[in-house]
Amino acid sequence: PVRDPAHVVTMGEGMTPLLPLARAGRRLGLPNLLLKDEGLVPTGAFKARGAAVGVSRAAELGVRAVAMPTNGNAGAAWACYAARAGLGALIAMPVDAPEITRRECVVSGAELYLVDGLIGDAGRLVADAVSRRDGYQDTSTLKEPYRLEGKKTMGYEIAEQLGWRSPDVILYPTGGGVGIIAIHKALREMLELGWLTGPLPRLVAVQATGCAPIVDAFDAGLRESVPPADPRTVAFGITVPKALGDFLVLDAVHDTGGTAVAVTDDELLAAEHALARDEGTWICPEGAACVAAAGRLRESGWLDGSEEVVVLNTGSGLIYPDTVRAEPPVLAADGRIP
């Protein structure tokens, strides 16, 4: 969407690896399992893709500062890209958001506030502030069109990395839903362009049982979601009780013959640890939810084991250090390793 290349704000985001998970795939009964690893982009999460395009276009349009509520990763990304563009950033996040993302906002000079509530509460405070500040743009999820354009590049990359074909199934951790909506948009565009042929991959929206409004809506045959009474999960990035684009997520799942699955915190944390032991990659809990969901779908028979399955890891496990306890024994300097 950026008209003048001089306005492009980038830190090298994009073209993340598509890794075969041979050992983990054998363990799960999915020998053709692949991981699209977004933990390697700037700021440590896929949110950098949306920030790169959104901040670039905002700068081109003369915006003075961006403003947004966040569960952590998006705010950190937009704060850092805004700093690179020379723009201000107003960020509000729940007090329970990951500490690392809070520090990313601070170190990049953002105006940061913690909210004793959920992301929806932060959104209301940001909207009010933007209404009183000249030159500030509300860049909340689906409040502007450019974040989606950045995130859809994940869909383009998967096709390109597979030799301009699509996998059979893509699992995506779903909170606000922009990622899965964007990948669906990319797939439809490539189909229309003639770059892809045949059926689209089945899209799977993955949530945690502690906050699973999309899964509940899908199971009930609804096209909009109802927020849960007490949303909470260790996979904080997908703690979104009511996604603005919930109907678009459900459209994407239905359009591709996909499904929606929720896994418990215990299941996703076990998957996070098991994948690191199998493959040496420490993924975020949201990505681990997709690995756990893939195993669940294989056990249920929804996947028969012959499919080429791509799981999206949306961020680095380093952002969530509290999901792993490290208490190794301490040895005396003149001691001995047993």
Coordinates of C-alpha atoms in Angstrom, one line a residue:
P1 CA 0.0 0.0 0.0
V2 CA 3.0 2.4 0.4
R3 CA 3.1 4.6 -2.7
D4 CA 6.7 6.0 -2.3
P5 CA 9.5 3.6 -1.4
A6 CA 11.2 6.4 0.5
H7 CA 8.5 5.9 3.2
V8 CA 9.1 2.2 3.7
V9 CA 10.0 1.5 7.3
T10 CA 11.7 -1.9 7.7
M11 CA 14.0 -3.8 10.0
G12 CA 14.4 -6.9 7.8
E13 CA 11.1 -8.6 8.6
G14 CA 9.8 -11.4 6.4
M15 CA 10.8 -14.7 4.8
T16 CA 11.0 -16.6 8.0
P17 CA 12.0 -20.3 7.7
L18 CA 9.5 -23.1 7.0
L19 CA 11.1 -25.9 9.0
P20 CA 10.4 -29.6 8.6
L21 CA 9.6 -31.1 12.0
A22 CA 10.7 -34.7 11.3
R23 CA 11.1 -35.9 14.9
A24 CA 8.1 -34.1 16.3
G25 CA 6.0 -35.2 13.2
R26 CA 6.9 -38.9 13.8
R27 CA 5.9 -38.6 17.4
L28 CA 2.5 -36.9 16.6
G29 CA 1.8 -39.2 13.6
L30 CA 2.2 -36.4 11.1
P31 CA 5.3 -37.1 9.1
N32 CA 4.7 -34.1 6.8
L33 CA 4.6 -31.5 9.6
L34 CA 6.2 -28.1 9.0
L35 CA 6.7 -25.0 11.2
K36 CA 6.6 -21.5 9.9
D37 CA 8.7 -19.8 12.6
E38 CA 7.8 -16.2 13.1
G39 CA 10.0 -16.0 16.3
L40 CA 12.9 -14.9 14.1
V41 CA 11.5 -11.5 12.9
P42 CA 12.4 -8.2 14.6
T43 CA 10.8 -7.7 18.0
G44 CA 10.4 -11.5 18.2
A45 CA 6.9 -12.0 16.9
F46 CA 4.9 -12.0 13.7
K47 CA 3.4 -8.6 14.7
A48 CA 6.4 -7.0 13.0
R49 CA 4.9 -7.7 9.6
G50 CA 1.8 -5.7 10.3
A51 CA 3.8 -3.0 12.0
A52 CA 6.2 -2.6 9.1
V53 CA 3.3 -1.9 6.6
G54 CA 1.1 0.0 9.1
V55 CA 3.8 2.3 10.3
S56 CA 5.1 2.9 6.8
R57 CA 1.7 3.9 5.5
A58 CA 1.0 6.0 8.6
A59 CA 4.2 7.9 8.1
E60 CA 3.3 8.4 4.4
L61 CA -0.1 9.8 5.3
G62 CA 1.4 12.3 7.7
V63 CA 0.4 10.7 11.0
R64 CA 2.3 12.0 14.0
A65 CA 1.8 9.1 16.3
V66 CA 0.3 5.6 16.4
A67 CA -1.9 4.4 19.3
M68 CA -3.1 1.0 20.1
P69 CA -4.2 -1.5 22.8
T70 CA -2.2 -4.7 22.9
N71 CA -1.7 -8.0 24.7
G72 CA 2.0 -7.2 24.4
N73 CA 3.6 -8.3 21.1
A74 CA 1.8 -6.0 18.8
G75 CA 2.4 -3.0 21.0
A76 CA 6.1 -3.8 21.2
A77 CA 6.4 -4.1 17.4
W78 CA 4.5 -0.9 16.6
A79 CA 6.5 1.0 19.3
C80 CA 9.8 -0.1 17.7
Y81 CA 8.7 0.5 14.1
A82 CA 7.3 3.9 15.1
A83 CA 10.6 4.8 16.7
R84 CA 12.4 3.8 13.4
A85 CA 10.0 6.0 11.5
G86 CA 10.4 8.9 13.8
L87 CA 6.8 8.7 15.0
G88 CA 5.3 8.7 18.5
A89 CA 3.6 5.7 19.9
L90 CA 0.9 5.4 22.6
I91 CA 0.5 1.9 23.9
A92 CA -1.8 0.5 26.5
M93 CA -1.6 -3.1 27.7
P94 CA -3.2 -5.3 30.5
V95 CA -1.1 -5.5 33.6
D96 CA -0.6 -9.2 33.0
A97 CA 1.0 -8.7 29.6
P98 CA 4.5 -10.3 29.2
E99 CA 7.1 -8.2 31.0
I100 CA 9.5 -8.4 27.9
T101 CA 7.0 -6.6 25.7
R102 CA 6.6 -3.9 28.3
R103 CA 10.3 -3.3 28.2
E104 CA 10.4 -3.3 24.4
C105 CA 7.9 -0.4 24.5
V106 CA 9.9 1.5 27.1
V107 CA 13.3 1.1 25.5
S108 CA 11.9 2.4 22.1
G109 CA 10.5 5.5 23.8
A110 CA 6.8 4.7 23.6
E111 CA 4.2 6.3 26.0
L112 CA 3.1 3.2 27.8
Y113 CA 0.2 2.6 30.2
L114 CA -0.8 -0.6 32.0
V115 CA -4.5 -1.2 32.4
D116 CA -6.0 -3.2 35.3
G117 CA -8.3 -5.1 32.9
L118 CA -8.3 -6.9 29.5
I119 CA -7.4 -5.7 26.0
G120 CA -10.9 -4.5 25.4
D121 CA -10.6 -2.2 28.4
A122 CA -7.2 -0.9 27.1
G123 CA -8.9 -0.3 23.7
R124 CA -11.6 1.9 25.2
L125 CA -8.9 4.1 26.9
V126 CA -6.9 4.4 23.8
A127 CA -9.9 5.4 21.7
D128 CA -10.7 8.1 24.2
A129 CA -7.1 9.4 24.2
V130 CA -7.0 9.4 20.4
S131 CA -10.2 11.5 20.2
R132 CA -8.4 14.2 22.2
R133 CA -5.1 14.2 20.5
D134 CA -4.3 15.7 17.1
G135 CA -2.3 13.6 14.7
Y136 CA -2.7 10.3 16.5
Q137 CA -4.0 7.3 14.6
D138 CA -5.9 4.5 16.3
T139 CA -4.2 1.4 14.9
S140 CA -6.2 -1.2 16.9
T141 CA -6.9 -4.5 15.3
L142 CA -8.9 -4.1 12.1
K143 CA -9.4 -0.3 12.7
E144 CA -7.1 0.4 9.8
P145 CA -6.4 -1.8 6.7
Y146 CA -2.6 -1.9 6.5
R147 CA -1.7 -4.3 9.3
L148 CA -3.7 -7.0 7.5
E149 CA -1.6 -6.3 4.3
G150 CA 1.6 -6.9 6.2
K151 CA 0.4 -10.1 7.8
K152 CA -0.9 -11.6 4.6
T153 CA 2.7 -12.0 3.5
M154 CA 2.9 -15.1 5.7
G155 CA 0.4 -16.7 3.3
Y156 CA 2.4 -15.7 0.2
E157 CA 5.7 -16.9 1.8
I158 CA 4.3 -20.3 2.6
A159 CA 3.2 -20.8 -1.0
E160 CA 6.5 -19.5 -2.4
Q161 CA 8.6 -21.7 0.0
L162 CA 6.6 -24.8 -1.1
G163 CA 7.3 -24.0 -4.8
W164 CA 4.0 -22.1 -5.5
R165 CA 1.7 -24.6 -4.1
S166 CA -0.3 -24.7 -0.8
P167 CA -0.1 -27.2 2.0
D168 CA -3.1 -29.3 3.0
V169 CA -3.7 -27.7 6.4
I170 CA -2.6 -24.5 8.2
L171 CA -3.0 -24.2 11.9
Y172 CA -3.0 -20.6 13.3
P173 CA -3.3 -19.4 16.9
T174 CA -6.3 -17.1 17.0
G175 CA -6.9 -14.1 19.3
G176 CA -7.8 -11.0 17.4
G177 CA -7.7 -13.2 14.3
V178 CA -5.9 -10.9 11.9
G179 CA -3.3 -13.5 11.1
I180 CA -5.7 -16.2 9.9
I181 CA -7.9 -13.6 8.2
A182 CA -4.8 -12.3 6.4
I183 CA -3.6 -15.7 5.3
H184 CA -7.0 -16.5 4.0
K185 CA -6.9 -13.2 2.0
A186 CA -3.5 -14.1 0.6
L187 CA -4.7 -17.5 -0.5
R188 CA -7.8 -16.1 -2.2
E189 CA -5.6 -13.5 -4.0
M190 CA -3.1 -16.1 -5.2
L191 CA -6.0 -18.3 -6.4
E192 CA -7.4 -15.3 -8.4
L193 CA -4.0 -14.5 -9.8
G194 CA -3.6 -18.1 -11.0
W195 CA -0.5 -18.5 -8.8
L196 CA -2.2 -21.3 -6.9
T197 CA -4.6 -23.9 -8.3
G198 CA -6.8 -26.5 -6.6
P199 CA -8.4 -26.4 -3.2
L200 CA -7.3 -24.0 -0.6
P201 CA -5.6 -25.4 2.5
R202 CA -8.0 -26.1 5.4
L203 CA -7.5 -23.3 7.9
V204 CA -7.7 -24.2 11.6
A205 CA -8.3 -21.6 14.2
V206 CA -6.5 -22.6 17.5
Q207 CA -7.4 -21.2 20.9
A208 CA -6.9 -22.1 24.5
T209 CA -9.7 -23.5 26.6
G210 CA -9.5 -20.6 29.0
C211 CA -10.5 -18.2 26.2
A212 CA -12.1 -19.9 23.2
P213 CA -14.9 -17.8 21.9
I214 CA -14.1 -18.7 18.2
V215 CA -14.1 -22.4 19.0
D216 CA -17.4 -22.1 20.9
A217 CA -19.0 -20.2 18.0
F218 CA -17.8 -22.7 15.5
D219 CA -19.1 -25.6 17.5
A220 CA -22.4 -23.9 17.9
G221 CA -22.7 -23.1 14.2
L222 CA -22.7 -19.4 14.9
R223 CA -21.0 -16.7 12.7
E224 CA -20.2 -14.4 15.5
S225 CA -18.7 -15.1 18.9
V226 CA -19.8 -14.5 22.5
P227 CA -17.1 -13.4 25.0
P228 CA -16.4 -15.9 27.8
A229 CA -17.1 -14.8 31.4
D230 CA -13.6 -15.2 32.8
P231 CA -11.0 -15.3 30.0
R232 CA -7.5 -16.4 31.0
T233 CA -4.7 -18.5 29.5
V234 CA -0.9 -18.6 29.8
A235 CA -0.9 -18.0 26.0
F236 CA -1.6 -14.4 26.6
G237 CA -1.4 -13.3 23.0
I238 CA -4.7 -15.1 22.3
T239 CA -6.5 -13.8 25.3
V240 CA -9.1 -11.9 23.3
P241 CA -12.6 -12.3 24.6
K242 CA -14.3 -10.7 21.7
A243 CA -12.4 -10.2 18.4
L244 CA -13.7 -7.4 16.2
G245 CA -13.3 -9.6 13.2
D246 CA -14.6 -12.8 14.7
F247 CA -17.0 -13.3 11.7
L248 CA -14.1 -13.0 9.3
V249 CA -12.2 -15.7 11.2
L250 CA -15.2 -18.0 11.1
D251 CA -15.7 -17.2 7.4
A252 CA -12.1 -18.2 6.7
V253 CA -12.5 -21.5 8.6
H254 CA -15.8 -22.4 6.9
D255 CA -14.7 -21.3 3.4
T256 CA -11.7 -23.7 3.5
G257 CA -13.4 -26.6 5.1
G258 CA -11.3 -26.1 8.3
T259 CA -12.1 -26.3 11.9
A260 CA -11.6 -24.6 15.3
V261 CA -9.8 -26.3 18.2
A262 CA -9.1 -25.4 21.8
V263 CA -6.3 -27.0 23.9
T264 CA -5.7 -26.6 27.6
D265 CA -2.8 -24.7 29.1
D266 CA -1.3 -28.0 30.3
E267 CA -1.4 -29.4 26.8
L268 CA 0.2 -26.4 25.1
L269 CA 2.9 -26.1 27.7
A270 CA 3.7 -29.8 27.3
A271 CA 3.8 -29.3 23.5
E272 CA 6.2 -26.3 23.9
H273 CA 8.6 -28.4 26.0
A274 CA 8.4 -31.5 23.8
L275 CA 9.0 -29.5 20.6
A276 CA 12.1 -27.9 22.1
R277 CA 13.4 -31.3 23.0
D278 CA 12.5 -32.8 19.6
E279 CA 13.7 -30.0 17.4
G280 CA 15.7 -27.5 19.4
T281 CA 13.3 -24.6 18.8
W282 CA 11.7 -22.8 21.7
I283 CA 8.4 -21.5 20.4
C284 CA 5.8 -19.2 22.1
P285 CA 2.8 -20.7 24.0
E286 CA 0.5 -19.5 21.2
G287 CA 2.5 -21.5 18.6
A288 CA 2.7 -24.4 21.0
A289 CA -1.1 -24.4 21.1
C290 CA -1.0 -25.1 17.4
V291 CA 1.4 -28.1 17.8
A292 CA -0.9 -29.5 20.6
A293 CA -3.9 -28.9 18.4
A294 CA -2.3 -30.8 15.5
G295 CA -1.7 -33.8 17.8
R296 CA -5.3 -33.6 18.9
L297 CA -6.6 -33.5 15.4
R298 CA -4.5 -36.5 14.5
E299 CA -5.8 -38.5 17.4
S300 CA -9.4 -37.6 16.5
G301 CA -8.9 -38.7 12.9
W302 CA -9.6 -35.2 11.5
L303 CA -6.1 -35.5 10.2
D304 CA -5.2 -39.0 8.8
G305 CA -1.4 -38.5 8.8
S306 CA -1.0 -38.2 5.1
E307 CA -1.5 -34.4 5.0
E308 CA 1.2 -31.7 4.7
V309 CA 0.5 -29.6 7.8
V310 CA 1.9 -26.2 8.5
V311 CA 1.8 -24.9 12.1
L312 CA 2.4 -21.2 12.7
N313 CA 4.6 -20.2 15.5
T314 CA 3.8 -16.6 16.0
G315 CA 6.7 -15.6 18.3
S316 CA 9.8 -16.6 20.2
G317 CA 9.6 -18.5 23.4
L318 CA 12.2 -16.0 24.8
I319 CA 9.3 -13.5 25.1
Y320 CA 7.7 -15.8 27.7
P321 CA 10.5 -16.9 30.0
D322 CA 8.1 -17.8 32.8
T323 CA 6.7 -20.8 30.8
V324 CA 10.0 -22.6 31.5
R325 CA 11.4 -23.1 35.0
A326 CA 15.2 -23.5 35.2
E327 CA 16.5 -24.6 38.6
P328 CA 19.8 -26.5 37.9
P329 CA 21.9 -27.6 40.8
V330 CA 24.7 -25.2 41.9
L331 CA 28.1 -26.7 42.3
A332 CA 31.0 -25.5 44.4
A333 CA 34.0 -24.1 42.4
D334 CA 36.0 -27.1 43.7
G335 CA 33.1 -29.5 43.3
R336 CA 32.5 -32.3 40.8
I337 CA 29.9 -32.9 38.1
P338 CA 28.4 -36.3 38.8

